[in-house]
mmCIF file with all atom_site columns, C-alpha atoms in Angstrom:
data_model
loop_
_atom_site.group_PDB
_atom_site.id
_atom_site.type_symbol
_atom_site.label_atom_id
_atom_site.label_alt_id
_atom_site.label_comp_id
_atom_site.label_asym_id
_atom_site.label_entity_id
_atom_site.label_seq_id
_atom_site.pdbx_PDB_ins_code
_atom_site.Cartn_x
_atom_site.Cartn_y
_atom_site.Cartn_z
_atom_site.occupancy
_atom_site.B_iso_or_equiv
_atom_site.pdbx_formal_charge
_atom_site.auth_seq_id
_atom_site.auth_comp_id
_atom_site.auth_asym_id
_atom_site.auth_atom_id
_atom_site.pdbx_PDB_model_num
ATOM 1   C CA . ASP G 1 1   ? -24.701 85.120 -91.064 1.00 0.00 ? 1   ASP G CA 1
ATOM 2   C CA . GLY G 1 2   ? -23.976 84.363 -87.417 1.00 0.00 ? 2   GLY G CA 1
ATOM 3   C CA . GLY G 1 3   ? -23.075 80.961 -86.149 1.00 0.00 ? 3   GLY G CA 1
ATOM 4   C CA . ILE G 1 4   ? -20.460 78.380 -85.345 1.00 0.00 ? 4   ILE G CA 1
ATOM 5   C CA . THR G 1 5   ? -18.206 76.933 -87.990 1.00 0.00 ? 5   THR G CA 1
ATOM 6   C CA . GLN G 1 6   ? -16.091 73.819 -87.759 1.00 0.00 ? 6   GLN G CA 1
ATOM 7   C CA . SER G 1 7   ? -13.579 72.727 -90.301 1.00 0.00 ? 7   SER G CA 1
ATOM 8   C CA . PRO G 1 8   ? -12.979 70.435 -91.957 1.00 0.00 ? 8   PRO G CA 1
ATOM 9   C CA . LYS G 1 9   ? -16.167 68.353 -92.088 1.00 0.00 ? 9   LYS G CA 1
ATOM 10  C CA . TYR G 1 10  ? -14.181 65.134 -92.593 1.00 0.00 ? 10  TYR G CA 1
ATOM 11  C CA . LEU G 1 11  ? -10.599 64.545 -91.482 1.00 0.00 ? 11  LEU G CA 1
ATOM 12  C CA . PHE G 1 12  ? -8.365  61.533 -91.944 1.00 0.00 ? 12  PHE G CA 1
ATOM 13  C CA . ARG G 1 13  ? -5.095  61.025 -90.104 1.00 0.00 ? 13  ARG G CA 1
ATOM 14  C CA . LYS G 1 14  ? -2.577  58.278 -89.596 1.00 0.00 ? 14  LYS G CA 1
ATOM 15  C CA . GLU G 1 15  ? -2.216  56.732 -86.177 1.00 0.00 ? 15  GLU G CA 1
ATOM 16  C CA . GLY G 1 16  ? 0.348   58.536 -84.033 1.00 0.00 ? 16  GLY G CA 1
ATOM 17  C CA . GLN G 1 17  ? -0.159  61.961 -85.612 1.00 0.00 ? 17  GLN G CA 1
ATOM 18  C CA . ASN G 1 18  ? -1.514  64.937 -83.745 1.00 0.00 ? 18  ASN G CA 1
ATOM 19  C CA . VAL G 1 19  ? -4.408  66.722 -85.439 1.00 0.00 ? 19  VAL G CA 1
ATOM 20  C CA . THR G 1 20  ? -6.068  70.073 -84.733 1.00 0.00 ? 20  THR G CA 1
ATOM 21  C CA . LEU G 1 21  ? -9.775  70.697 -85.252 1.00 0.00 ? 21  LEU G CA 1
ATOM 22  C CA . SER G 1 22  ? -10.973 74.228 -85.838 1.00 0.00 ? 22  SER G CA 1
ATOM 23  C CA . CYS G 1 23  ? -13.953 75.927 -84.177 1.00 0.00 ? 23  CYS G CA 1
ATOM 24  C CA . GLU G 1 24  ? -14.909 79.555 -84.785 1.00 0.00 ? 24  GLU G CA 1
ATOM 25  C CA . GLN G 1 25  ? -17.955 81.533 -83.635 1.00 0.00 ? 25  GLN G CA 1
ATOM 26  C CA . ASN G 1 26  ? -19.154 85.034 -84.457 1.00 0.00 ? 26  ASN G CA 1
ATOM 27  C CA . LEU G 1 27  ? -21.945 85.111 -81.889 1.00 0.00 ? 27  LEU G CA 1
ATOM 28  C CA . ASN G 1 28  ? -19.864 87.088 -79.379 1.00 0.00 ? 28  ASN G CA 1
ATOM 29  C CA . HIS G 1 29  ? -20.293 84.256 -76.877 1.00 0.00 ? 29  HIS G CA 1
ATOM 30  C CA . ASP G 1 30  ? -17.949 84.052 -73.908 1.00 0.00 ? 30  ASP G CA 1
ATOM 31  C CA . ALA G 1 31  ? -18.143 80.279 -73.419 1.00 0.00 ? 31  ALA G CA 1
ATOM 32  C CA . MET G 1 32  ? -17.083 77.525 -75.813 1.00 0.00 ? 32  MET G CA 1
ATOM 33  C CA . TYR G 1 33  ? -17.133 73.752 -75.499 1.00 0.00 ? 33  TYR G CA 1
ATOM 34  C CA . TRP G 1 34  ? -15.827 70.603 -77.183 1.00 0.00 ? 34  TRP G CA 1
ATOM 35  C CA . TYR G 1 35  ? -17.742 67.339 -77.176 1.00 0.00 ? 35  TYR G CA 1
ATOM 36  C CA . ARG G 1 36  ? -17.058 63.906 -78.571 1.00 0.00 ? 36  ARG G CA 1
ATOM 37  C CA . GLN G 1 37  ? -19.734 61.570 -79.914 1.00 0.00 ? 37  GLN G CA 1
ATOM 38  C CA . ASP G 1 38  ? -19.266 57.867 -80.637 1.00 0.00 ? 38  ASP G CA 1
ATOM 39  C CA . PRO G 1 39  ? -21.710 55.879 -82.799 1.00 0.00 ? 39  PRO G CA 1
ATOM 40  C CA . GLY G 1 40  ? -25.099 55.418 -81.149 1.00 0.00 ? 40  GLY G CA 1
ATOM 41  C CA . GLN G 1 41  ? -24.036 57.372 -78.087 1.00 0.00 ? 41  GLN G CA 1
ATOM 42  C CA . GLY G 1 42  ? -24.720 60.780 -76.600 1.00 0.00 ? 42  GLY G CA 1
ATOM 43  C CA . LEU G 1 43  ? -22.186 63.594 -76.433 1.00 0.00 ? 43  LEU G CA 1
ATOM 44  C CA . ARG G 1 44  ? -19.408 63.678 -73.843 1.00 0.00 ? 44  ARG G CA 1
ATOM 45  C CA . LEU G 1 45  ? -17.681 66.874 -72.722 1.00 0.00 ? 45  LEU G CA 1
ATOM 46  C CA . ILE G 1 46  ? -13.945 67.113 -73.466 1.00 0.00 ? 46  ILE G CA 1
ATOM 47  C CA . TYR G 1 47  ? -13.004 70.702 -72.554 1.00 0.00 ? 47  TYR G CA 1
ATOM 48  C CA . TYR G 1 48  ? -14.735 73.995 -72.009 1.00 0.00 ? 48  TYR G CA 1
ATOM 49  C CA . SER G 1 49  ? -13.732 77.623 -71.730 1.00 0.00 ? 49  SER G CA 1
ATOM 50  C CA . GLN G 1 50  ? -15.685 80.429 -70.115 1.00 0.00 ? 50  GLN G CA 1
ATOM 51  C CA . ILE G 1 51  ? -13.246 83.227 -70.896 1.00 0.00 ? 51  ILE G CA 1
ATOM 52  C CA . VAL G 1 52  ? -10.232 83.966 -73.079 1.00 0.00 ? 52  VAL G CA 1
ATOM 53  C CA . ASN G 1 53  ? -6.973  82.401 -71.868 1.00 0.00 ? 53  ASN G CA 1
ATOM 54  C CA . ASP G 1 54  ? -8.770  80.067 -69.496 1.00 0.00 ? 54  ASP G CA 1
ATOM 55  C CA . PHE G 1 55  ? -10.203 76.576 -69.974 1.00 0.00 ? 55  PHE G CA 1
ATOM 56  C CA . GLN G 1 56  ? -11.211 73.584 -67.896 1.00 0.00 ? 56  GLN G CA 1
ATOM 57  C CA . LYS G 1 57  ? -11.183 69.829 -68.363 1.00 0.00 ? 57  LYS G CA 1
ATOM 58  C CA . GLY G 1 58  ? -14.456 68.093 -68.987 1.00 0.00 ? 58  GLY G CA 1
ATOM 59  C CA . ASP G 1 59  ? -15.288 64.438 -68.416 1.00 0.00 ? 59  ASP G CA 1
ATOM 60  C CA . ILE G 1 60  ? -12.902 62.922 -70.986 1.00 0.00 ? 60  ILE G CA 1
ATOM 61  C CA . ALA G 1 61  ? -9.964  65.349 -71.402 1.00 0.00 ? 61  ALA G CA 1
ATOM 62  C CA . GLU G 1 62  ? -7.158  62.769 -71.514 1.00 0.00 ? 62  GLU G CA 1
ATOM 63  C CA . GLY G 1 63  ? -5.354  62.797 -74.849 1.00 0.00 ? 63  GLY G CA 1
ATOM 64  C CA . TYR G 1 64  ? -6.733  66.200 -75.873 1.00 0.00 ? 64  TYR G CA 1
ATOM 65  C CA . SER G 1 65  ? -5.522  69.772 -75.570 1.00 0.00 ? 65  SER G CA 1
ATOM 66  C CA . VAL G 1 66  ? -7.107  73.156 -76.280 1.00 0.00 ? 66  VAL G CA 1
ATOM 67  C CA . SER G 1 67  ? -6.268  76.836 -76.382 1.00 0.00 ? 67  SER G CA 1
ATOM 68  C CA . ARG G 1 68  ? -8.385  79.968 -76.143 1.00 0.00 ? 68  ARG G CA 1
ATOM 69  C CA . GLU G 1 69  ? -6.291  82.886 -77.344 1.00 0.00 ? 69  GLU G CA 1
ATOM 70  C CA . LYS G 1 70  ? -9.215  84.683 -78.963 1.00 0.00 ? 70  LYS G CA 1
ATOM 71  C CA . LYS G 1 71  ? -12.846 84.951 -77.931 1.00 0.00 ? 71  LYS G CA 1
ATOM 72  C CA . GLU G 1 72  ? -14.090 83.626 -81.254 1.00 0.00 ? 72  GLU G CA 1
ATOM 73  C CA . SER G 1 73  ? -11.772 80.637 -81.574 1.00 0.00 ? 73  SER G CA 1
ATOM 74  C CA . PHE G 1 74  ? -11.352 77.416 -79.565 1.00 0.00 ? 74  PHE G CA 1
ATOM 75  C CA . PRO G 1 75  ? -9.201  74.850 -81.438 1.00 0.00 ? 75  PRO G CA 1
ATOM 76  C CA . LEU G 1 76  ? -8.973  71.257 -80.213 1.00 0.00 ? 76  LEU G CA 1
ATOM 77  C CA . THR G 1 77  ? -5.853  69.139 -80.688 1.00 0.00 ? 77  THR G CA 1
ATOM 78  C CA . VAL G 1 78  ? -6.256  65.391 -80.643 1.00 0.00 ? 78  VAL G CA 1
ATOM 79  C CA . THR G 1 79  ? -2.878  64.049 -79.597 1.00 0.00 ? 79  THR G CA 1
ATOM 80  C CA . SER G 1 80  ? -1.278  60.689 -80.188 1.00 0.00 ? 80  SER G CA 1
ATOM 81  C CA . ALA G 1 81  ? -1.972  59.924 -76.523 1.00 0.00 ? 81  ALA G CA 1
ATOM 82  C CA . GLN G 1 82  ? -5.701  59.630 -77.243 1.00 0.00 ? 82  GLN G CA 1
ATOM 83  C CA . LYS G 1 83  ? -6.280  55.876 -77.504 1.00 0.00 ? 83  LYS G CA 1
ATOM 84  C CA . ASN G 1 84  ? -9.467  55.904 -79.582 1.00 0.00 ? 84  ASN G CA 1
ATOM 85  C CA . PRO G 1 85  ? -9.529  59.198 -81.500 1.00 0.00 ? 85  PRO G CA 1
ATOM 86  C CA . THR G 1 86  ? -11.928 58.148 -84.269 1.00 0.00 ? 86  THR G CA 1
ATOM 87  C CA . ALA G 1 87  ? -15.192 59.946 -83.464 1.00 0.00 ? 87  ALA G CA 1
ATOM 88  C CA . PHE G 1 88  ? -17.520 62.818 -84.339 1.00 0.00 ? 88  PHE G CA 1
ATOM 89  C CA . TYR G 1 89  ? -16.335 66.040 -82.677 1.00 0.00 ? 89  TYR G CA 1
ATOM 90  C CA . LEU G 1 90  ? -18.733 68.852 -81.888 1.00 0.00 ? 90  LEU G CA 1
ATOM 91  C CA . CYS G 1 91  ? -18.036 72.390 -80.821 1.00 0.00 ? 91  CYS G CA 1
ATOM 92  C CA . ALA G 1 92  ? -20.588 74.570 -79.036 1.00 0.00 ? 92  ALA G CA 1
ATOM 93  C CA . SER G 1 93  ? -20.813 78.053 -77.605 1.00 0.00 ? 93  SER G CA 1
ATOM 94  C CA . SER G 1 94  ? -23.034 79.897 -75.137 1.00 0.00 ? 94  SER G CA 1
ATOM 95  C CA . ILE G 1 95  ? -23.391 83.446 -73.905 1.00 0.00 ? 95  ILE G CA 1
ATOM 96  C CA . SER G 1 96  ? -21.742 83.066 -70.509 1.00 0.00 ? 96  SER G CA 1
ATOM 97  C CA . GLY G 1 97  ? -21.382 79.416 -69.566 1.00 0.00 ? 97  GLY G CA 1
ATOM 98  C CA . THR G 1 98  ? -22.357 80.028 -65.977 1.00 0.00 ? 98  THR G CA 1
ATOM 99  C CA . ALA G 1 99  ? -26.138 80.237 -65.761 1.00 0.00 ? 99  ALA G CA 1
ATOM 100 C CA . ARG G 1 100 ? -28.105 77.015 -65.715 1.00 0.00 ? 100 ARG G CA 1
ATOM 101 C CA . SER G 1 101 ? -30.335 78.510 -68.399 1.00 0.00 ? 101 SER G CA 1
ATOM 102 C CA . ASP G 1 102 ? -27.365 79.343 -70.635 1.00 0.00 ? 102 ASP G CA 1
ATOM 103 C CA . THR G 1 103 ? -28.233 77.715 -73.958 1.00 0.00 ? 103 THR G CA 1
ATOM 104 C CA . GLN G 1 104 ? -25.447 76.015 -75.899 1.00 0.00 ? 104 GLN G CA 1
ATOM 105 C CA . TYR G 1 105 ? -25.482 76.224 -79.700 1.00 0.00 ? 105 TYR G CA 1
ATOM 106 C CA . PHE G 1 106 ? -23.630 73.632 -81.736 1.00 0.00 ? 106 PHE G CA 1
ATOM 107 C CA . GLY G 1 107 ? -21.538 73.663 -84.869 1.00 0.00 ? 107 GLY G CA 1
ATOM 108 C CA . PRO G 1 108 ? -21.918 71.117 -87.698 1.00 0.00 ? 108 PRO G CA 1
ATOM 109 C CA . GLY G 1 109 ? -19.173 68.831 -86.381 1.00 0.00 ? 109 GLY G CA 1
ATOM 110 C CA . THR G 1 110 ? -15.966 67.268 -87.681 1.00 0.00 ? 110 THR G CA 1
ATOM 111 C CA . ARG G 1 111 ? -15.772 63.544 -88.286 1.00 0.00 ? 111 ARG G CA 1
ATOM 112 C CA . LEU G 1 112 ? -12.249 62.359 -87.524 1.00 0.00 ? 112 LEU G CA 1
ATOM 113 C CA . THR G 1 113 ? -11.043 58.985 -88.747 1.00 0.00 ? 113 THR G CA 1
ATOM 114 C CA . VAL G 1 114 ? -7.649  57.705 -87.674 1.00 0.00 ? 114 VAL G CA 1
ATOM 115 C CA . LEU G 1 115 ? -6.296  55.014 -89.949 1.00 0.00 ? 115 LEU G CA 1
ATOM 116 C CA . ASP U 2 1   ? -26.463 65.500 -61.757 1.00 0.00 ? 1   ASP U CA 1
ATOM 117 C CA . ALA U 2 2   ? -30.051 64.564 -62.536 1.00 0.00 ? 2   ALA U CA 1
ATOM 118 C CA . LYS U 2 3   ? -30.404 61.546 -64.809 1.00 0.00 ? 3   LYS U CA 1
ATOM 119 C CA . THR U 2 4   ? -33.025 61.564 -67.562 1.00 0.00 ? 4   THR U CA 1
ATOM 120 C CA . THR U 2 5   ? -34.804 58.537 -68.996 1.00 0.00 ? 5   THR U CA 1
ATOM 121 C CA . GLN U 2 6   ? -36.326 58.470 -72.475 1.00 0.00 ? 6   GLN U CA 1
ATOM 122 C CA . PRO U 2 7   ? -37.820 55.728 -74.659 1.00 0.00 ? 7   PRO U CA 1
ATOM 123 C CA . THR U 2 8   ? -35.337 54.396 -77.170 1.00 0.00 ? 8   THR U CA 1
ATOM 124 C CA . SER U 2 9   ? -37.548 54.992 -80.186 1.00 0.00 ? 9   SER U CA 1
ATOM 125 C CA . MET U 2 10  ? -40.957 56.262 -81.275 1.00 0.00 ? 10  MET U CA 1
ATOM 126 C CA . ASP U 2 11  ? -42.934 56.508 -84.495 1.00 0.00 ? 11  ASP U CA 1
ATOM 127 C CA . CYS U 2 12  ? -45.288 59.283 -85.562 1.00 0.00 ? 12  CYS U CA 1
ATOM 128 C CA . ALA U 2 13  ? -47.414 59.794 -88.656 1.00 0.00 ? 13  ALA U CA 1
ATOM 129 C CA . GLU U 2 14  ? -46.741 62.919 -90.655 1.00 0.00 ? 14  GLU U CA 1
ATOM 130 C CA . GLY U 2 15  ? -49.129 65.713 -89.744 1.00 0.00 ? 15  GLY U CA 1
ATOM 131 C CA . ARG U 2 16  ? -49.878 64.290 -86.322 1.00 0.00 ? 16  ARG U CA 1
ATOM 132 C CA . ALA U 2 17  ? -48.546 65.589 -83.033 1.00 0.00 ? 17  ALA U CA 1
ATOM 133 C CA . ALA U 2 18  ? -45.404 63.895 -81.732 1.00 0.00 ? 18  ALA U CA 1
ATOM 134 C CA . ASN U 2 19  ? -45.308 63.614 -77.937 1.00 0.00 ? 19  ASN U CA 1
ATOM 135 C CA . LEU U 2 20  ? -41.886 62.688 -76.581 1.00 0.00 ? 20  LEU U CA 1
ATOM 136 C CA . PRO U 2 21  ? -41.751 61.840 -72.871 1.00 0.00 ? 21  PRO U CA 1
ATOM 137 C CA . CYS U 2 22  ? -38.850 62.251 -70.483 1.00 0.00 ? 22  CYS U CA 1
ATOM 138 C CA . ASN U 2 23  ? -38.451 61.222 -66.859 1.00 0.00 ? 23  ASN U CA 1
ATOM 139 C CA . HIS U 2 24  ? -36.167 63.238 -64.579 1.00 0.00 ? 24  HIS U CA 1
ATOM 140 C CA . SER U 2 25  ? -37.312 62.200 -61.124 1.00 0.00 ? 25  SER U CA 1
ATOM 141 C CA . THR U 2 26  ? -34.086 63.316 -59.385 1.00 0.00 ? 26  THR U CA 1
ATOM 142 C CA . ILE U 2 27  ? -34.036 66.812 -60.848 1.00 0.00 ? 27  ILE U CA 1
ATOM 143 C CA . SER U 2 28  ? -33.252 69.540 -58.339 1.00 0.00 ? 28  SER U CA 1
ATOM 144 C CA . GLY U 2 29  ? -35.138 72.798 -58.001 1.00 0.00 ? 29  GLY U CA 1
ATOM 145 C CA . ASN U 2 30  ? -32.669 74.898 -59.983 1.00 0.00 ? 30  ASN U CA 1
ATOM 146 C CA . GLU U 2 31  ? -31.965 72.488 -62.829 1.00 0.00 ? 31  GLU U CA 1
ATOM 147 C CA . TYR U 2 32  ? -33.462 73.343 -66.199 1.00 0.00 ? 32  TYR U CA 1
ATOM 148 C CA . VAL U 2 33  ? -34.858 70.804 -68.653 1.00 0.00 ? 33  VAL U CA 1
ATOM 149 C CA . TYR U 2 34  ? -33.417 71.225 -72.142 1.00 0.00 ? 34  TYR U CA 1
ATOM 150 C CA . TRP U 2 35  ? -34.407 69.541 -75.387 1.00 0.00 ? 35  TRP U CA 1
ATOM 151 C CA . TYR U 2 36  ? -32.126 69.198 -78.392 1.00 0.00 ? 36  TYR U CA 1
ATOM 152 C CA . ARG U 2 37  ? -32.443 67.128 -81.520 1.00 0.00 ? 37  ARG U CA 1
ATOM 153 C CA . GLN U 2 38  ? -29.810 65.692 -83.821 1.00 0.00 ? 38  GLN U CA 1
ATOM 154 C CA . ILE U 2 39  ? -30.342 64.769 -87.418 1.00 0.00 ? 39  ILE U CA 1
ATOM 155 C CA . HIS U 2 40  ? -27.906 62.148 -88.614 1.00 0.00 ? 40  HIS U CA 1
ATOM 156 C CA . SER U 2 41  ? -24.303 63.391 -88.882 1.00 0.00 ? 41  SER U CA 1
ATOM 157 C CA . GLN U 2 42  ? -25.201 66.971 -87.938 1.00 0.00 ? 42  GLN U CA 1
ATOM 158 C CA . GLY U 2 43  ? -24.668 69.009 -84.788 1.00 0.00 ? 43  GLY U CA 1
ATOM 159 C CA . PRO U 2 44  ? -27.439 69.019 -82.166 1.00 0.00 ? 44  PRO U CA 1
ATOM 160 C CA . GLN U 2 45  ? -30.093 71.666 -82.665 1.00 0.00 ? 45  GLN U CA 1
ATOM 161 C CA . TYR U 2 46  ? -31.557 73.501 -79.669 1.00 0.00 ? 46  TYR U CA 1
ATOM 162 C CA . ILE U 2 47  ? -35.343 73.166 -79.438 1.00 0.00 ? 47  ILE U CA 1
ATOM 163 C CA . ILE U 2 48  ? -36.619 74.514 -76.131 1.00 0.00 ? 48  ILE U CA 1
ATOM 164 C CA . HIS U 2 49  ? -35.962 74.638 -72.404 1.00 0.00 ? 49  HIS U CA 1
ATOM 165 C CA . GLY U 2 50  ? -37.887 75.281 -69.195 1.00 0.00 ? 50  GLY U CA 1
ATOM 166 C CA . LEU U 2 51  ? -37.681 75.308 -65.420 1.00 0.00 ? 51  LEU U CA 1
ATOM 167 C CA . LYS U 2 52  ? -41.196 74.707 -64.131 1.00 0.00 ? 52  LYS U CA 1
ATOM 168 C CA . ASN U 2 53  ? -43.640 76.548 -66.359 1.00 0.00 ? 53  ASN U CA 1
ATOM 169 C CA . ASN U 2 54  ? -44.817 75.203 -69.681 1.00 0.00 ? 54  ASN U CA 1
ATOM 170 C CA . GLU U 2 55  ? -43.021 76.776 -72.617 1.00 0.00 ? 55  GLU U CA 1
ATOM 171 C CA . THR U 2 56  ? -43.836 77.222 -76.294 1.00 0.00 ? 56  THR U CA 1
ATOM 172 C CA . ASN U 2 57  ? -41.833 78.504 -79.215 1.00 0.00 ? 57  ASN U CA 1
ATOM 173 C CA . GLU U 2 58  ? -42.032 78.260 -82.993 1.00 0.00 ? 58  GLU U CA 1
ATOM 174 C CA . MET U 2 59  ? -40.654 74.722 -82.966 1.00 0.00 ? 59  MET U CA 1
ATOM 175 C CA . ALA U 2 60  ? -42.339 72.973 -80.073 1.00 0.00 ? 60  ALA U CA 1
ATOM 176 C CA . SER U 2 61  ? -44.074 73.029 -76.703 1.00 0.00 ? 61  SER U CA 1
ATOM 177 C CA . LEU U 2 62  ? -42.637 71.786 -73.438 1.00 0.00 ? 62  LEU U CA 1
ATOM 178 C CA . ILE U 2 63  ? -44.968 70.514 -70.755 1.00 0.00 ? 63  ILE U CA 1
ATOM 179 C CA . ILE U 2 64  ? -43.397 70.019 -67.312 1.00 0.00 ? 64  ILE U CA 1
ATOM 180 C CA . THR U 2 65  ? -45.354 68.250 -64.583 1.00 0.00 ? 65  THR U CA 1
ATOM 181 C CA . GLU U 2 66  ? -46.048 70.153 -61.399 1.00 0.00 ? 66  GLU U CA 1
ATOM 182 C CA . ASP U 2 67  ? -43.652 67.963 -59.393 1.00 0.00 ? 67  ASP U CA 1
ATOM 183 C CA . ARG U 2 68  ? -41.021 68.442 -62.162 1.00 0.00 ? 68  ARG U CA 1
ATOM 184 C CA . LYS U 2 69  ? -40.288 64.742 -62.273 1.00 0.00 ? 69  LYS U CA 1
ATOM 185 C CA . SER U 2 70  ? -41.191 64.410 -65.926 1.00 0.00 ? 70  SER U CA 1
ATOM 186 C CA . SER U 2 71  ? -41.786 66.435 -69.048 1.00 0.00 ? 71  SER U CA 1
ATOM 187 C CA . THR U 2 72  ? -43.138 66.038 -72.573 1.00 0.00 ? 72  THR U CA 1
ATOM 188 C CA . LEU U 2 73  ? -41.897 67.652 -75.744 1.00 0.00 ? 73  LEU U CA 1
ATOM 189 C CA . ILE U 2 74  ? -44.687 68.217 -78.251 1.00 0.00 ? 74  ILE U CA 1
ATOM 190 C CA . LEU U 2 75  ? -44.107 68.746 -81.962 1.00 0.00 ? 75  LEU U CA 1
ATOM 191 C CA . PRO U 2 76  ? -47.597 69.836 -82.986 1.00 0.00 ? 76  PRO U CA 1
ATOM 192 C CA . HIS U 2 77  ? -47.560 68.804 -86.651 1.00 0.00 ? 77  HIS U CA 1
ATOM 193 C CA . ALA U 2 78  ? -44.697 66.431 -87.309 1.00 0.00 ? 78  ALA U CA 1
ATOM 194 C CA . THR U 2 79  ? -43.099 66.370 -90.766 1.00 0.00 ? 79  THR U CA 1
ATOM 195 C CA . LEU U 2 80  ? -40.588 64.002 -92.319 1.00 0.00 ? 80  LEU U CA 1
ATOM 196 C CA . ARG U 2 81  ? -37.883 66.574 -91.550 1.00 0.00 ? 81  ARG U CA 1
ATOM 197 C CA . ASP U 2 82  ? -38.552 66.078 -87.833 1.00 0.00 ? 82  ASP U CA 1
ATOM 198 C CA . THR U 2 83  ? -37.084 62.568 -88.021 1.00 0.00 ? 83  THR U CA 1
ATOM 199 C CA . ALA U 2 84  ? -34.127 62.761 -85.639 1.00 0.00 ? 84  ALA U CA 1
ATOM 200 C CA . VAL U 2 85  ? -32.768 61.726 -82.251 1.00 0.00 ? 85  VAL U CA 1
ATOM 201 C CA . TYR U 2 86  ? -34.276 63.873 -79.501 1.00 0.00 ? 86  TYR U CA 1
ATOM 202 C CA . TYR U 2 87  ? -32.324 64.463 -76.305 1.00 0.00 ? 87  TYR U CA 1
ATOM 203 C CA . CYS U 2 88  ? -33.863 65.490 -72.996 1.00 0.00 ? 88  CYS U CA 1
ATOM 204 C CA . ILE U 2 89  ? -31.235 66.961 -70.652 1.00 0.00 ? 89  ILE U CA 1
ATOM 205 C CA . ALA U 2 90  ? -31.272 68.320 -67.124 1.00 0.00 ? 90  ALA U CA 1
ATOM 206 C CA . THR U 2 91  ? -28.568 70.942 -66.808 1.00 0.00 ? 91  THR U CA 1
ATOM 207 C CA . SER U 2 92  ? -26.107 70.762 -63.971 1.00 0.00 ? 92  SER U CA 1
ATOM 208 C CA . GLN U 2 93  ? -23.003 72.597 -62.833 1.00 0.00 ? 93  GLN U CA 1
ATOM 209 C CA . THR U 2 94  ? -19.375 71.643 -63.237 1.00 0.00 ? 94  THR U CA 1
ATOM 210 C CA . GLY U 2 95  ? -17.336 74.132 -61.268 1.00 0.00 ? 95  GLY U CA 1
ATOM 211 C CA . THR U 2 96  ? -18.862 77.469 -62.227 1.00 0.00 ? 96  THR U CA 1
ATOM 212 C CA . ALA U 2 97  ? -19.987 76.268 -65.637 1.00 0.00 ? 97  ALA U CA 1
ATOM 213 C CA . SER U 2 98  ? -23.356 75.074 -66.806 1.00 0.00 ? 98  SER U CA 1
ATOM 214 C CA . LYS U 2 99  ? -23.125 71.502 -68.044 1.00 0.00 ? 99  LYS U CA 1
ATOM 215 C CA . LEU U 2 100 ? -25.185 69.398 -70.444 1.00 0.00 ? 100 LEU U CA 1
ATOM 216 C CA . THR U 2 101 ? -25.066 65.632 -70.008 1.00 0.00 ? 101 THR U CA 1
ATOM 217 C CA . PHE U 2 102 ? -26.394 63.832 -73.077 1.00 0.00 ? 102 PHE U CA 1
ATOM 218 C CA . GLY U 2 103 ? -27.922 60.372 -72.854 1.00 0.00 ? 103 GLY U CA 1
ATOM 219 C CA . THR U 2 104 ? -28.774 58.249 -75.878 1.00 0.00 ? 104 THR U CA 1
ATOM 220 C CA . GLY U 2 105 ? -32.087 60.047 -76.572 1.00 0.00 ? 105 GLY U CA 1
ATOM 221 C CA . THR U 2 106 ? -35.253 58.989 -78.398 1.00 0.00 ? 106 THR U CA 1
ATOM 222 C CA . ARG U 2 107 ? -35.074 58.175 -82.080 1.00 0.00 ? 107 ARG U CA 1
ATOM 223 C CA . LEU U 2 108 ? -38.242 59.652 -83.609 1.00 0.00 ? 108 LEU U CA 1
ATOM 224 C CA . GLN U 2 109 ? -39.258 58.277 -86.996 1.00 0.00 ? 109 GLN U CA 1
ATOM 225 C CA . VAL U 2 110 ? -41.920 60.287 -88.822 1.00 0.00 ? 110 VAL U CA 1
ATOM 226 C CA . THR U 2 111 ? -43.659 58.294 -91.528 1.00 0.00 ? 111 THR U CA 1
ATOM 227 C CA . LEU U 2 112 ? -46.073 59.032 -94.357 1.00 0.00 ? 112 LEU U CA 1
#
C-alpha cells in the first residue's frame, strides 16, 4: 500500500524540549516537503528537499531543522528556538519537485502540542 | 506568486452539483491551477489541476476561463463526505522547486 506515513498522530511535549516528527514515503518520490498549519489558516512551507542530502528553507524555517539521509525519509525537528511550536504539521512528497505540474501528495499529519 | 481569491464558505444540497469559484487574475502563463481539499484534522487531498484546458477526473471537473483569470471546480453529485475546506492554488517557483501557497480556502458544507 503506497503512500506517506507520519508518526505519531498526536504528540505532546514540554516547553523547551526538542521534538522530532517522522515522515516516510514509499512512492519513490524525489521531493519531500514540510508544512505547518495553524487553526483556521492555510499551510505554510517550512522546508523542502528535492534530492537526498540536500534541502532548502521555506517561508518559515526559523526554529526548525531537517535532514534527508534517505530518499524515503524526511524527519523534522522542532527545536526550543521555535516560539510557537503548537500546530498541525504536514509532510508531502512529489515526483521531482521542479515542474510546475508536479503534484504534491500529503500525509495524515502530526498534531504537536507544547505544554 | 499569483494570489487566489475564494469565497469563505458555501453550502450545497446532497446530490446536487457543487460549483466552487476561484479568482486568480494575476496568474502567469506557466502557472498551474491546483485544487486540494482538507477534511477536518486530515492531510490535504489532491483533487485536480490544469493549465488552460478544462480537465476532468473521477473526482471532479475543472473549468478554466479562456483568459485564465478564474476557474471553477465542479463536484458533479455532492455527498456528505464532500464536506471539507477546498483550496485553489496557483503554483509558483521557489528557487528550482515548485511551490504551493495555500490560502484559507472555501469551506463547503453539504447538507441533506
